Every structure is written in C-alpha cells, then in structure tokens.
C-alpha positions as a printed Julia matrix, in Angstrom:
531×3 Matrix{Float64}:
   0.0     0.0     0.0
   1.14    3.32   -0.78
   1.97    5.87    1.33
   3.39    6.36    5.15
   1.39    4.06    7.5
   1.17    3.94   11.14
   0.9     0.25   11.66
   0.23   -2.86    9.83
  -4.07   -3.69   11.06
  -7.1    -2.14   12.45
  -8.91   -3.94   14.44
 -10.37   -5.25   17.94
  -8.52   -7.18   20.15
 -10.84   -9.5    23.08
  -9.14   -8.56   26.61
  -9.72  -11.15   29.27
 -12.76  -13.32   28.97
 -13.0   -14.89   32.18
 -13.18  -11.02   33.83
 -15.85  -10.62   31.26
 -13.92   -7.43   29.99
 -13.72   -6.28   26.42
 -10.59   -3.74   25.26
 -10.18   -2.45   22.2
  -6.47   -1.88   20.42
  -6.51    0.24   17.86
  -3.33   -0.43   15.53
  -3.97    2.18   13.12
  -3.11    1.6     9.43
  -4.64    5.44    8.65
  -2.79    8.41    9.08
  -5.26   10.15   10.79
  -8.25    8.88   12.46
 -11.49   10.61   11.07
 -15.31   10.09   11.58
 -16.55    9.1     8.07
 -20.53    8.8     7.73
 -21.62    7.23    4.74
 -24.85    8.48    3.4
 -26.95    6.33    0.81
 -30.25    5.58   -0.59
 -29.23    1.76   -0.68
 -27.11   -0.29    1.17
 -26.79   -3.85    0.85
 -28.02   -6.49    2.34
 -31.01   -4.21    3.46
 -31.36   -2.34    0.38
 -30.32   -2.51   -3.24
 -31.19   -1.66   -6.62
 -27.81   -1.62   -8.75
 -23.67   -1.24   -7.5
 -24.47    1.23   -5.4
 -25.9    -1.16   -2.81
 -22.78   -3.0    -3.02
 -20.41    0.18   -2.81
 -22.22    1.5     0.87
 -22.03   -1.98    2.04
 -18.26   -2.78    1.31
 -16.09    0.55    1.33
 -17.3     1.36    4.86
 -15.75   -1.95    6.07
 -12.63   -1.2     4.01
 -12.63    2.73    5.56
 -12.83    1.17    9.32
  -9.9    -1.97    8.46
  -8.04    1.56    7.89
  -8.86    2.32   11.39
 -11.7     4.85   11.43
 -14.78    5.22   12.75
 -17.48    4.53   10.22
 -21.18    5.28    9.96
 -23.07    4.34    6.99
 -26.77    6.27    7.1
 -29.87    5.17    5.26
 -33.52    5.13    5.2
 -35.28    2.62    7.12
 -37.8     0.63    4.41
 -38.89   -2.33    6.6
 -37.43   -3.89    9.18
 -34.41   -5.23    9.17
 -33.27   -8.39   11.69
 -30.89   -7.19   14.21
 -31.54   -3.16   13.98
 -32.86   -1.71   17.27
 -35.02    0.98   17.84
 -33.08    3.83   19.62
 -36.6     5.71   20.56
 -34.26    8.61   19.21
 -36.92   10.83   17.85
 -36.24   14.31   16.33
 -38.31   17.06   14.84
 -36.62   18.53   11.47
 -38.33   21.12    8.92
 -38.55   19.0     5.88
 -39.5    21.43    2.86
 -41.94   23.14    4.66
 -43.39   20.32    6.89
 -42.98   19.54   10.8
 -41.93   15.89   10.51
 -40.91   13.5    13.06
 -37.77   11.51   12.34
 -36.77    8.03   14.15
 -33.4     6.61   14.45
 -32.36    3.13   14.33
 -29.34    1.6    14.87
 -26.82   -1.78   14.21
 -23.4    -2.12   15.02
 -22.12   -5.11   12.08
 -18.41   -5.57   11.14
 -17.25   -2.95   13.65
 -19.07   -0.39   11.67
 -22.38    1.66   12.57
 -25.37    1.49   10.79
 -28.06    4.07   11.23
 -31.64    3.79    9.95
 -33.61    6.72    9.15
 -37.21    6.08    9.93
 -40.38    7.77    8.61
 -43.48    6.32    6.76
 -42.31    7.99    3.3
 -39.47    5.25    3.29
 -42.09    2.55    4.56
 -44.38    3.31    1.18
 -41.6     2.33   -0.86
 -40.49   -0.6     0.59
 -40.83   -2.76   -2.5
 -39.53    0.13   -5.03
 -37.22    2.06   -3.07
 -37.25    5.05   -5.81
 -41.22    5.14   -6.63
 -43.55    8.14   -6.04
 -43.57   11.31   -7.94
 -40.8    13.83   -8.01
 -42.08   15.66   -4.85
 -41.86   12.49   -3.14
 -38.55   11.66   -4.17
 -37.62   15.15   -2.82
 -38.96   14.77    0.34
 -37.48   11.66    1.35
 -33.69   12.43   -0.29
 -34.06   15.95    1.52
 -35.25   13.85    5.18
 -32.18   11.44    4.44
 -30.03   14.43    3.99
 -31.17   16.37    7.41
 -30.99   13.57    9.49
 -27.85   12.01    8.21
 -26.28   15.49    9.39
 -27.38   15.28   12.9
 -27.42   11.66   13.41
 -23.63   12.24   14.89
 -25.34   14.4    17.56
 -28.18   12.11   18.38
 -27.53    8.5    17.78
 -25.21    7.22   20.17
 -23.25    4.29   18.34
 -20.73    1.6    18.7
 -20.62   -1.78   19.72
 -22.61   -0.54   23.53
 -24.51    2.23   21.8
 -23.09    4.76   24.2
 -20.76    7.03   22.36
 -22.23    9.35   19.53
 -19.63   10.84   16.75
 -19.85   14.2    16.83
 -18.32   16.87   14.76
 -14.81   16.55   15.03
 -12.66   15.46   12.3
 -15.92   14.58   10.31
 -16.35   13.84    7.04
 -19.64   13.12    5.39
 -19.73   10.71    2.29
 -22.84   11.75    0.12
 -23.59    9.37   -2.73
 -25.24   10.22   -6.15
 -27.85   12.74   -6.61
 -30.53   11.38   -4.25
 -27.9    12.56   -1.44
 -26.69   15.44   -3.34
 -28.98   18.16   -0.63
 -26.34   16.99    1.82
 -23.12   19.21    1.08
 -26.05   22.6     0.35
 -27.6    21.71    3.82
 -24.26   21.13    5.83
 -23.27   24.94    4.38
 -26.4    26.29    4.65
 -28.39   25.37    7.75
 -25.2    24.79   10.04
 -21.79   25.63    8.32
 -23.69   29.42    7.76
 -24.26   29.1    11.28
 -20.94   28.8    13.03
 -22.2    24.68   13.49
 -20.16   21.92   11.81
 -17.38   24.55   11.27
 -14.44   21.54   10.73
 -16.95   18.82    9.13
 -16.37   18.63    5.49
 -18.28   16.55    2.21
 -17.33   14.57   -0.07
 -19.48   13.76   -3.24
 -19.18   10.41   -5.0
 -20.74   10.38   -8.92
 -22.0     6.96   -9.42
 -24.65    8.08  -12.08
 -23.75   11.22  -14.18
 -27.28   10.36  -15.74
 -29.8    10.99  -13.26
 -29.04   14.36  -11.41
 -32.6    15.35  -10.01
 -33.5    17.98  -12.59
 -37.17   19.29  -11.84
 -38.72   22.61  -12.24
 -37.17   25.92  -10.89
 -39.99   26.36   -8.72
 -39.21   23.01   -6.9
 -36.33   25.17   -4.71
 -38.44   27.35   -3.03
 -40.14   23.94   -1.45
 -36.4    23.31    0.1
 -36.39   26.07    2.86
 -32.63   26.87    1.52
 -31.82   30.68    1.63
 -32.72   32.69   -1.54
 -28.97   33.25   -2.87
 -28.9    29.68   -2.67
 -30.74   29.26   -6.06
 -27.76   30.04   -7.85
 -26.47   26.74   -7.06
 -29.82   24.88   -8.5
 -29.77   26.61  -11.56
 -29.28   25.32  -14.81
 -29.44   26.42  -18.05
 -29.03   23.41  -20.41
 -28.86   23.65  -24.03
 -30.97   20.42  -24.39
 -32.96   20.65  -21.74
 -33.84   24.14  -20.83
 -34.28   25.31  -17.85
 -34.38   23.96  -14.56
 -33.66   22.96  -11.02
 -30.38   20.58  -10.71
 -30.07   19.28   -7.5
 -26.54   17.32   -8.05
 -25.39   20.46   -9.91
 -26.37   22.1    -6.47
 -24.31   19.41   -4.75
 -21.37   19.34   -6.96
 -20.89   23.12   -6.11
 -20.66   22.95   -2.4
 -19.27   19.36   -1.66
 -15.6    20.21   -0.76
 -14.34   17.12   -2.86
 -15.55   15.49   -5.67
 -14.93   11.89   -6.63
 -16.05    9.61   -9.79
 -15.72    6.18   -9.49
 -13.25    5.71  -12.05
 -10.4     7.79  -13.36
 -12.02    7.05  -17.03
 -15.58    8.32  -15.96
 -13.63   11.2   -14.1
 -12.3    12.26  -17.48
 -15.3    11.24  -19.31
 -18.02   13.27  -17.34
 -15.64   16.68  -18.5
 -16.76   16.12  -21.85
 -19.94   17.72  -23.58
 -21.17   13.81  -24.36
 -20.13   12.18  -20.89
 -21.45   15.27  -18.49
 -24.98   15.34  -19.17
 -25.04   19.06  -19.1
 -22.8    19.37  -16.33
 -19.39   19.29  -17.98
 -18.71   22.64  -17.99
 -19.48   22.76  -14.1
 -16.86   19.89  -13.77
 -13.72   21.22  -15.72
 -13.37   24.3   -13.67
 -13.07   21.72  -10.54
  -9.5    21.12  -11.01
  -8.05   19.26   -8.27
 -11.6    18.85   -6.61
 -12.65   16.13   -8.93
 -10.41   12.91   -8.8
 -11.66    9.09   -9.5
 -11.26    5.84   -7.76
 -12.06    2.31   -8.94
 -14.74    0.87   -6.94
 -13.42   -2.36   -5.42
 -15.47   -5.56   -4.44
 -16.53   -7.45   -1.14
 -14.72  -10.19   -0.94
 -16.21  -11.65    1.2
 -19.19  -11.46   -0.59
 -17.95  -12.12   -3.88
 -15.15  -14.95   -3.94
 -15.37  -18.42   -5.48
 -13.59  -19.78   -2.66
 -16.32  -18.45    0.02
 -19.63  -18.11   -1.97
 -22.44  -19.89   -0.3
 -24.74  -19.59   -3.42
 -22.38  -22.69   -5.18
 -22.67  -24.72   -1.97
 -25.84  -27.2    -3.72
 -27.21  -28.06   -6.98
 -23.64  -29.51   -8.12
 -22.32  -26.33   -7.81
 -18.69  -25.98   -6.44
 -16.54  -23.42   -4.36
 -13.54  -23.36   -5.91
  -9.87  -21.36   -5.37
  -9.56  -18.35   -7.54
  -6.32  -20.5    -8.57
  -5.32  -22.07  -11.86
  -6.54  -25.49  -10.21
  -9.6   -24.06   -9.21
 -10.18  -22.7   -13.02
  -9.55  -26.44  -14.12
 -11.8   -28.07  -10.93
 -14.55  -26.65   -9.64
 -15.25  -23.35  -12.39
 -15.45  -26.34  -14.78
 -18.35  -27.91  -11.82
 -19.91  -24.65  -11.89
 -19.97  -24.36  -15.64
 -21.82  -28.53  -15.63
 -24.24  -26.97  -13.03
 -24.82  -24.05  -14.59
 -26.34  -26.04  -18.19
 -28.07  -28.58  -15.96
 -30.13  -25.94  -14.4
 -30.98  -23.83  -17.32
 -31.92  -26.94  -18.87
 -29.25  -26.21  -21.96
 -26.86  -29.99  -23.13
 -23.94  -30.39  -20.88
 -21.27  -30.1   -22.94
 -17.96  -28.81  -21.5
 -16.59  -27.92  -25.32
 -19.0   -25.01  -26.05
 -18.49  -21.89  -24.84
 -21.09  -20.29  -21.68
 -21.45  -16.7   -22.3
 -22.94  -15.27  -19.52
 -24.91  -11.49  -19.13
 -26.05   -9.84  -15.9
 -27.76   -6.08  -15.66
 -30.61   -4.11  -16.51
 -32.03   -4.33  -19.24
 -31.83   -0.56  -20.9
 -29.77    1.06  -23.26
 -26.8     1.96  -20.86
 -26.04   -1.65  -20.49
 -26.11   -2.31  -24.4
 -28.66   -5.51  -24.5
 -30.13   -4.24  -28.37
 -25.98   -5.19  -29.24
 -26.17   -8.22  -27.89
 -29.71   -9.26  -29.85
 -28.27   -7.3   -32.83
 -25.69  -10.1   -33.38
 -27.7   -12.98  -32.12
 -28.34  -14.3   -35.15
 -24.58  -14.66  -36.13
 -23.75  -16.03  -32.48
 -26.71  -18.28  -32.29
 -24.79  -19.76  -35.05
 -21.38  -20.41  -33.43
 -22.46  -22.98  -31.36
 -22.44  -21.19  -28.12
 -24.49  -21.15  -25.16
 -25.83  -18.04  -23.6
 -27.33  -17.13  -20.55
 -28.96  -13.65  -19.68
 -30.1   -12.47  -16.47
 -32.04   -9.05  -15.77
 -35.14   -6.83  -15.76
 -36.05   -3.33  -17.51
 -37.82   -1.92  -20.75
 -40.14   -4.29  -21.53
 -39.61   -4.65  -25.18
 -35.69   -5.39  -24.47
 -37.22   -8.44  -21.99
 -39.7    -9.34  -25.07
 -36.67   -9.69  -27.08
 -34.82  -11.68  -24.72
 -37.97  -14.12  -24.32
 -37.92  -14.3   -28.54
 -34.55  -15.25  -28.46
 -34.74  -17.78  -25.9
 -37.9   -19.29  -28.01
 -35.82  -19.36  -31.19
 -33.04  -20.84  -29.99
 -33.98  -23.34  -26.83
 -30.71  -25.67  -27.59
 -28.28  -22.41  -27.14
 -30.05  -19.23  -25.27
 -31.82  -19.4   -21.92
 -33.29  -15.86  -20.6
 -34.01  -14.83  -16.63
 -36.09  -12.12  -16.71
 -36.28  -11.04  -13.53
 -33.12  -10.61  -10.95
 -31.95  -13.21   -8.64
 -28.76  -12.47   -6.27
 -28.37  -16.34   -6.17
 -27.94  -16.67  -10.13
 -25.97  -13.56  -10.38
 -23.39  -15.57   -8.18
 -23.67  -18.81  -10.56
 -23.77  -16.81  -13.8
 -20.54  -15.69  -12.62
 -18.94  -19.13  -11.22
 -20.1   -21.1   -14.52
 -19.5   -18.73  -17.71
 -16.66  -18.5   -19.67
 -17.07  -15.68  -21.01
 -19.37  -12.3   -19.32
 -20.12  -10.23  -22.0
 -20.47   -6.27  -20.94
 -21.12   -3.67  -23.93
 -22.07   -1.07  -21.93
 -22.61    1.97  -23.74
 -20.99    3.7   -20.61
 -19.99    2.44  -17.23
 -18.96    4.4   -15.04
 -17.37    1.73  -12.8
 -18.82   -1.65  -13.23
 -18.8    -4.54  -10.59
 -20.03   -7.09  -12.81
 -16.58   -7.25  -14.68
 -14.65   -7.44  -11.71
 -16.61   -9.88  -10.37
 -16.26  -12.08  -13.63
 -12.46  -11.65  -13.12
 -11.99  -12.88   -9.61
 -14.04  -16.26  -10.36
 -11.98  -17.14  -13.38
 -14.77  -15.35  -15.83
 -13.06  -13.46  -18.96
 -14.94   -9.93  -20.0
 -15.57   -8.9   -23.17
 -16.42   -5.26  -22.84
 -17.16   -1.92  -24.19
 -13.77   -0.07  -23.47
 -15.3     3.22  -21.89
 -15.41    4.65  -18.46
 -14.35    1.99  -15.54
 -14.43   -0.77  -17.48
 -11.41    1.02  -20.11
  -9.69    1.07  -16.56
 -10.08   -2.45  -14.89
 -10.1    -5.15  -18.03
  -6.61   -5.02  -19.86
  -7.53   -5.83  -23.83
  -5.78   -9.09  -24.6
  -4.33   -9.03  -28.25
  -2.4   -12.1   -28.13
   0.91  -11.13  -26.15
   0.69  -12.71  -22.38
   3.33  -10.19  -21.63
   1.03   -7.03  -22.23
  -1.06   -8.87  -18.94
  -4.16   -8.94  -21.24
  -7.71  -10.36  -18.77
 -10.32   -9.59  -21.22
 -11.21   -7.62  -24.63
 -12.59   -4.46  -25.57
 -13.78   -2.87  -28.37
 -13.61    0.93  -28.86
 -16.71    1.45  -30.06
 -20.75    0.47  -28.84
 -21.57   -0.67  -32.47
 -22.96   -4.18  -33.16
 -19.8    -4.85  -35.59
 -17.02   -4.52  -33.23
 -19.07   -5.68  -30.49
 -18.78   -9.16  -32.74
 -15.1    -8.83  -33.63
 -14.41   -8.89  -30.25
 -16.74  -11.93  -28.86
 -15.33  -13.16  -32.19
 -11.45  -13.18  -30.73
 -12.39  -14.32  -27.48
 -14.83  -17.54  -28.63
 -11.82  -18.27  -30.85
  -9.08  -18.18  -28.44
 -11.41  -20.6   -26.01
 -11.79  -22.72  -28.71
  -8.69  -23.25  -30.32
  -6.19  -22.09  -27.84
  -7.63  -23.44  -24.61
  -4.16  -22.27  -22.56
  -3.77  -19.55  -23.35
  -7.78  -18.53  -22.83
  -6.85  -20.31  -18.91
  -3.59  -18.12  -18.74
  -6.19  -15.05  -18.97
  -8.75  -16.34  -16.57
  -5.93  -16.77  -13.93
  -4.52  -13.51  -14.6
  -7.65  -12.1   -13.48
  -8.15  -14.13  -10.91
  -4.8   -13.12   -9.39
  -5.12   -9.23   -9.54
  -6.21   -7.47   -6.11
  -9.86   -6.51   -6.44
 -10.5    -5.73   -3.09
 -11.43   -2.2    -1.54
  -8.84   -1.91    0.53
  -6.33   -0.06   -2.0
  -9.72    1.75   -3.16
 -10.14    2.68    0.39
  -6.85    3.91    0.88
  -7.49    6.79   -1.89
 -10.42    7.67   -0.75
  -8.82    7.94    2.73
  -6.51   10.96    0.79
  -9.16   12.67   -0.83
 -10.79   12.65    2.96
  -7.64   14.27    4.34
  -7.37   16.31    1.73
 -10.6    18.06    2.49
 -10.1    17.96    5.87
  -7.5    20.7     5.31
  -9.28   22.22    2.02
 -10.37   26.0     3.08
C-alpha cells in the first residue's frame, strides 16, 4: 500500500474473557483517524437496486480496516433483523413540513449502521425510488437532514453509548438522491458557526440521473434565496431547470467519480450530461477511484450460493479454473436446462435491461452467435420490449439461449462461477462490478472499453506479456461488439491455454477495496485541510 502508515491492522482485540472485559487496540493503518458517515439511498443487504448497494455496504468496512470510525446512514424501508429501535426521535423542517424523524441503529463488522425512519421510506419498501418527483424530494431531503445530525443524536458503537460528533468529520454523500447533503451542511449549520471543521465529499456513481425538476421546486427546500444560484441550470438540451446534483457538486468540498475514465469522461460535452462545464473548472476537486469488491461477498472460494445443486466453491487458482469453475460451468447447463457439454463456450450477461447496459448489441448479433455454437445465458429486468426480445430469443433458440427475466442475487453468483465468457457492452460504465466480479471467479470480459471498465479489463491481443484479462472494443456498435466476442470464442476454442492463462490472470489481480479505500482515505484528508 502506498503511502506512510502507522501500523500494519485495524482492528479489535478481546481482553480477558474470564473477567468478562472487552478492550479495544486500535493499531492504526490510517494516518489520521477521522469520523466518516456514509450516506446512501441503498445499502446492501437491506437495500439494493444496482452497484451502489454494493459500494455503501463494502467501502465502509474497508474505511474502518483503515482504522476509522465509520457510519453508513440510510432510510429505514422495513425492518431489518438485528436493527434496534433507539426511541431517538427528532423534529426537522422537511420542505416546509414539521416531521418527526426516528433513528435506528446496528453495530455489524465494527461499523455503525443508522436507519432513518419515517413512513415515506415505509411506502416504498418494494420500489425504493417510486412516487412522484415531490416524493422523491422529500425523502432524499429527510435522508439528507438527518444524516447530518445523526452524529449528535444516535449514540453508536458496539454498547450504543458514544455518539460521533463533529470533530474530524467527514460526510460521504452518494449520487444525486444525497446530493442536498453538502447545500444543507453549508447552509443550515456551516452558515451558522455549526459543523465549522466537518467537510463533504461527493461520490458520482450516475452522471445520468441528477434530479432535474422545475425551478420552482427550490423554493419547497427552505434553503436561503442566494442559494438558487447553485440549483440553476441552463441546459442547451434541456432548458431550464432545477439541478439538485449540480447544487451538490458546487458545495461538496471534494468530488470523486468512481473511475479515473468516468472522471475524465463526465468533463466532456457527451459524458457530463449538461454538467461538464461545471466539472472542468473543478480542477483538483474532482479525482476518480475504482470501486473495489466485497470479498467476502464475492469470492469463489467463500460463496455460499455454489454450496448445492452440483455447484462448487472453488480457489480463484489455476486449479480451481480447471476443478470446480469447470463444476460450476456442468451446473450451470443442468439448471438452465441447456446440453452439458464442457466444449461449447457459456457466455454469460447480468444487468438491466436498458440502453446503458447495451442488451439491443447483444440481440443485434444474435443471429450470427446463435450460429457459433455457443451457449448463452442472460439475467435481468427493464424496458419491456428489451425483456420481449430476450424471451424471442430464448424461443428461437432453446438448444443455445436461456433468458431470466427477472433478478436473482443467487444466479448472479452462478452466472458468474459457470461462464466463460461475461459479456459487458455497456454503452458507458462508469465503474462496473459485474466485470470485476467475472475476473476474480476465473470469468473473462468482453467489454465496451469506456469509463471503468477502459480502466479495470486489460484488452488481450495475443501477447501474455502485455497482462491482457479480457477484450474491448472501442466502439458500442454491433460490428465490433462481434469482432471482439469473435477473438475471445476463438481463443477458447482453439487455444484453450492460453484462454486459462487469462482467466488466472484475473483471478490473481487485487480486487479488493482496501487499496480503493486507501485513496479515498486521501481525498478525505485532503478536504479535511481544504479551506
């Protein structure tokens, strides 16, 4: 790990059991100890709709292995086993309305979990982002408030005595439905003389979706009037209108993408979505950092989803490529009903079904891959005509194509373990998981080369020394989406080593968060000190 660190592992140490006394050693591996809370729509297991689920849940363990104190903050939806009711009850102004906040609490993997509780969040249980744009509003903008204060009202840690405070405090606001959180840090406390040394930091997940609404939606907010300013936005394309990420963007004291390709991408007039202009006068303030992934959530070694149906855990090894990946891949047929045949290649998707993720490329060139005797398996849910297409397909080809719509965490985790091949054509990406995922279990990409996934899958062209663990094609067009799965279907076939030698390669590289974690630890200082 780069950089000067003050000890080799964070962590708790048991004191003496038989006194019934519990100490805690902190062997700092951070160079200074902040409070980081960690503010999200989703977080999984309790919540999640897409990677950023999976980001809350894992780079707050990775932040507190570092040795600080973490606090991840979300709604409350339902209940959740384990979280207790801390009969915390506040009273916040929530665009215009006196509303009565609850806080709930869980203290998992030495790291604090705080539930925001109101009915709004209850209503949406099954479809955490339903309701009209008011309603979106009012729950991102209760999320927002109480995230601020929880550190003066919940009391947290593993005895729920001790609450954070606003020292050395650093709140971590995630994609646009958190974006009110750096404008209401300045303006209801920061103003104020409050939270005078607690900074923000903005992650861009999504440059898509940015909360744009009408102008007239700000004055619902309660922000001061010069305020505005921040909110406006004038777009070419789309008029105009209230930006509430713009609005965030502004006033967050750093700025992070979640790759350095999307970092660069979003300052272009085609990757910023209005907002690039905004983002090349940051500078300095906008960096990027690859997402990692949970390994103990996603490892072939420790995946409890391959523990029946012939499925295998297997070493992200070379022998585990050859022993049980090639289990997996037998399991994998025999449950989607497709011949078990170890010679044909298992090319595997997994993602919504829209036109981000590039699905209408995939069917484009069906009819030339449904003739290369191949077998492909597709998992996801979205526009309804892309999941008609994916049910036609299946139809026309029941010997090679087998189609899930819907979204299963269980076959996600097969997919992954029994494919040969994950195919990701992404029109943009601004991290990916999926791909990383693929790598660790032994799975070779095939990507669009754009945003994270330009950074994370090396494009193999037939040199082992260049460190190749995938291909990419430079271009979201049906044609070189084909030369591509063209190369790699070939290589499988007729050069079975050397297709292994790229599999372990991936498996081998460090995909964790805890290198992730360690950047966004320096972006965190870094604003601690930022004027």
């Amino acid at each position: 790990v780069a950089g000067t660190v003050a000890g080799t592992v964070a962590g708790t140490v048991a004191g003496t059991a038989a006194a019934g006394i519990n100490t805690v050693e902190e062997v700092l591996l951070c160079k200074e100890k902040l409070n980081i809370v960690v503010v999200a729509s989703e977080c999984a297991p309790f919540a999640k709709t897409g990677g950023l689920g999976d980001v809350a849940a894992a780079l707050p363990k990775a932040l507190r292995r570092r040795g600080h104190r973490v606090m991840v903050v979300m709604p409350r939806y339902k209940d959740y086993q384990g979280v207790f009711d801390t009969s915390v009850r506040v009273h916040y102004n929530i665009m215009g309305a006196n509303t009565e906040v609850g806080y709930f609490h869980m203290y998992k993997n030495d790291v604090d979990y705080v539930f925001v509780d109101h009915v709004a969040y209850h209503a949406v249980a099954g479809d955490i982002y339903a309701g009209d744009r008011e309603e979106a509003n009012f729950r991102n903008a209760m999320l927002c408030q109480a995230a601020i204060e929880a550190v003066w009202h919940v009391k947290c840690g593993p005895e729920g005595d001790t609450p954070y405070g606003d020292s050395d405090l650093v709140f971590l606001a995630n994609d646009w439905h958190t974006a009110l959180l750096p404008v209401m840090l300045q303006a209801f406390y920061r103003d104020h003389g409050k939270f005078e040394f607690a900074r923000s930091v903005f992650v861009i997940h999504n440059m898509a979706f940015q909360g744009r609404g009408p102008l007239v939606e700000f004055d619902k907010l309660g922000l001061p009037a010069d305020y505005k300013d921040h909110f406006f936005l004038d777009d070419p394309f789309g008029g105009e209108c209230m930006n509430t990420m713009q609005a965030g963007l502004r006033l967050a004291t750093k700025v992070i993408a979640v790759s350095s390709g999307y970092a660069w991408e979003i300052t272009t007039d085609a990757g910023g979505w209005g907002l690039a202009p905004l983002l090349r006068e940051f500078g300095e303030k906008l960096t990027g950092v690859v997402n990692g992934i949970d390994l103990d959530e996603w490892s072939p070694e420790k995946d409890e989803h391959l523990d029946k149906d012939g499925y295998s855990r297997y070493e992200p090894t070379a022998e585990g490529l050859m022993g049980g990946k090639k289990l997996c891949k037998a399991a994998l047929q025999r449950q989607f009903g497709l011949p078990e045949r170890d010679d044909v290649p298992v090319l595997g998707f997994i993602g919504r079904l829209d036109h981000q993720k590039g699905v209408d490329l995939i069917t484009e060139i069906a009819p030339w891959l449904m003739g290369q005797d191949v077998q492909l398996v597709m998992l996801g849910s979205g526009r309804e005509d892309l999941e008609e297409l994916l049910k036609n397909l299946e139809n026309n080809n029941r010997e090679r194509c087998r189609c899930w719509v819907g979204f299963s965490v269980e076959m996600a985790h097969r997919i992954t373990a029994g494919c040969d091949i994950l195919l990701m054509p992404s029109r943009f990406e601004p991290c990916g998981l999926n791909q990383l995922y693929a790598m660790h279990y032994g799975t070779v990409p095939v990507v669009h080369h754009v945003g994270g996934l330009r950074d994370t899958v090396r494009h193999f062209d037939g040199n082992h020394d260049a460190g190749g663990t995938g291909w990419a094609f430079e271009r979201a067009e049906a044609d070189k989406f084909q030369w591509s799965l063209g190369q790699a279907i070939y290589t499988l076939r007729n050069h079975k080593e050397s297709f292994a030698a790229i599999g372990v390669r991936g498996m081998q590289q460090d995909l964790g968060w805890d290198h992730a974690a360690y950047l966004y630890e320096q972006k965190f200082i870094e604003a601690k000190y930022a004027h």
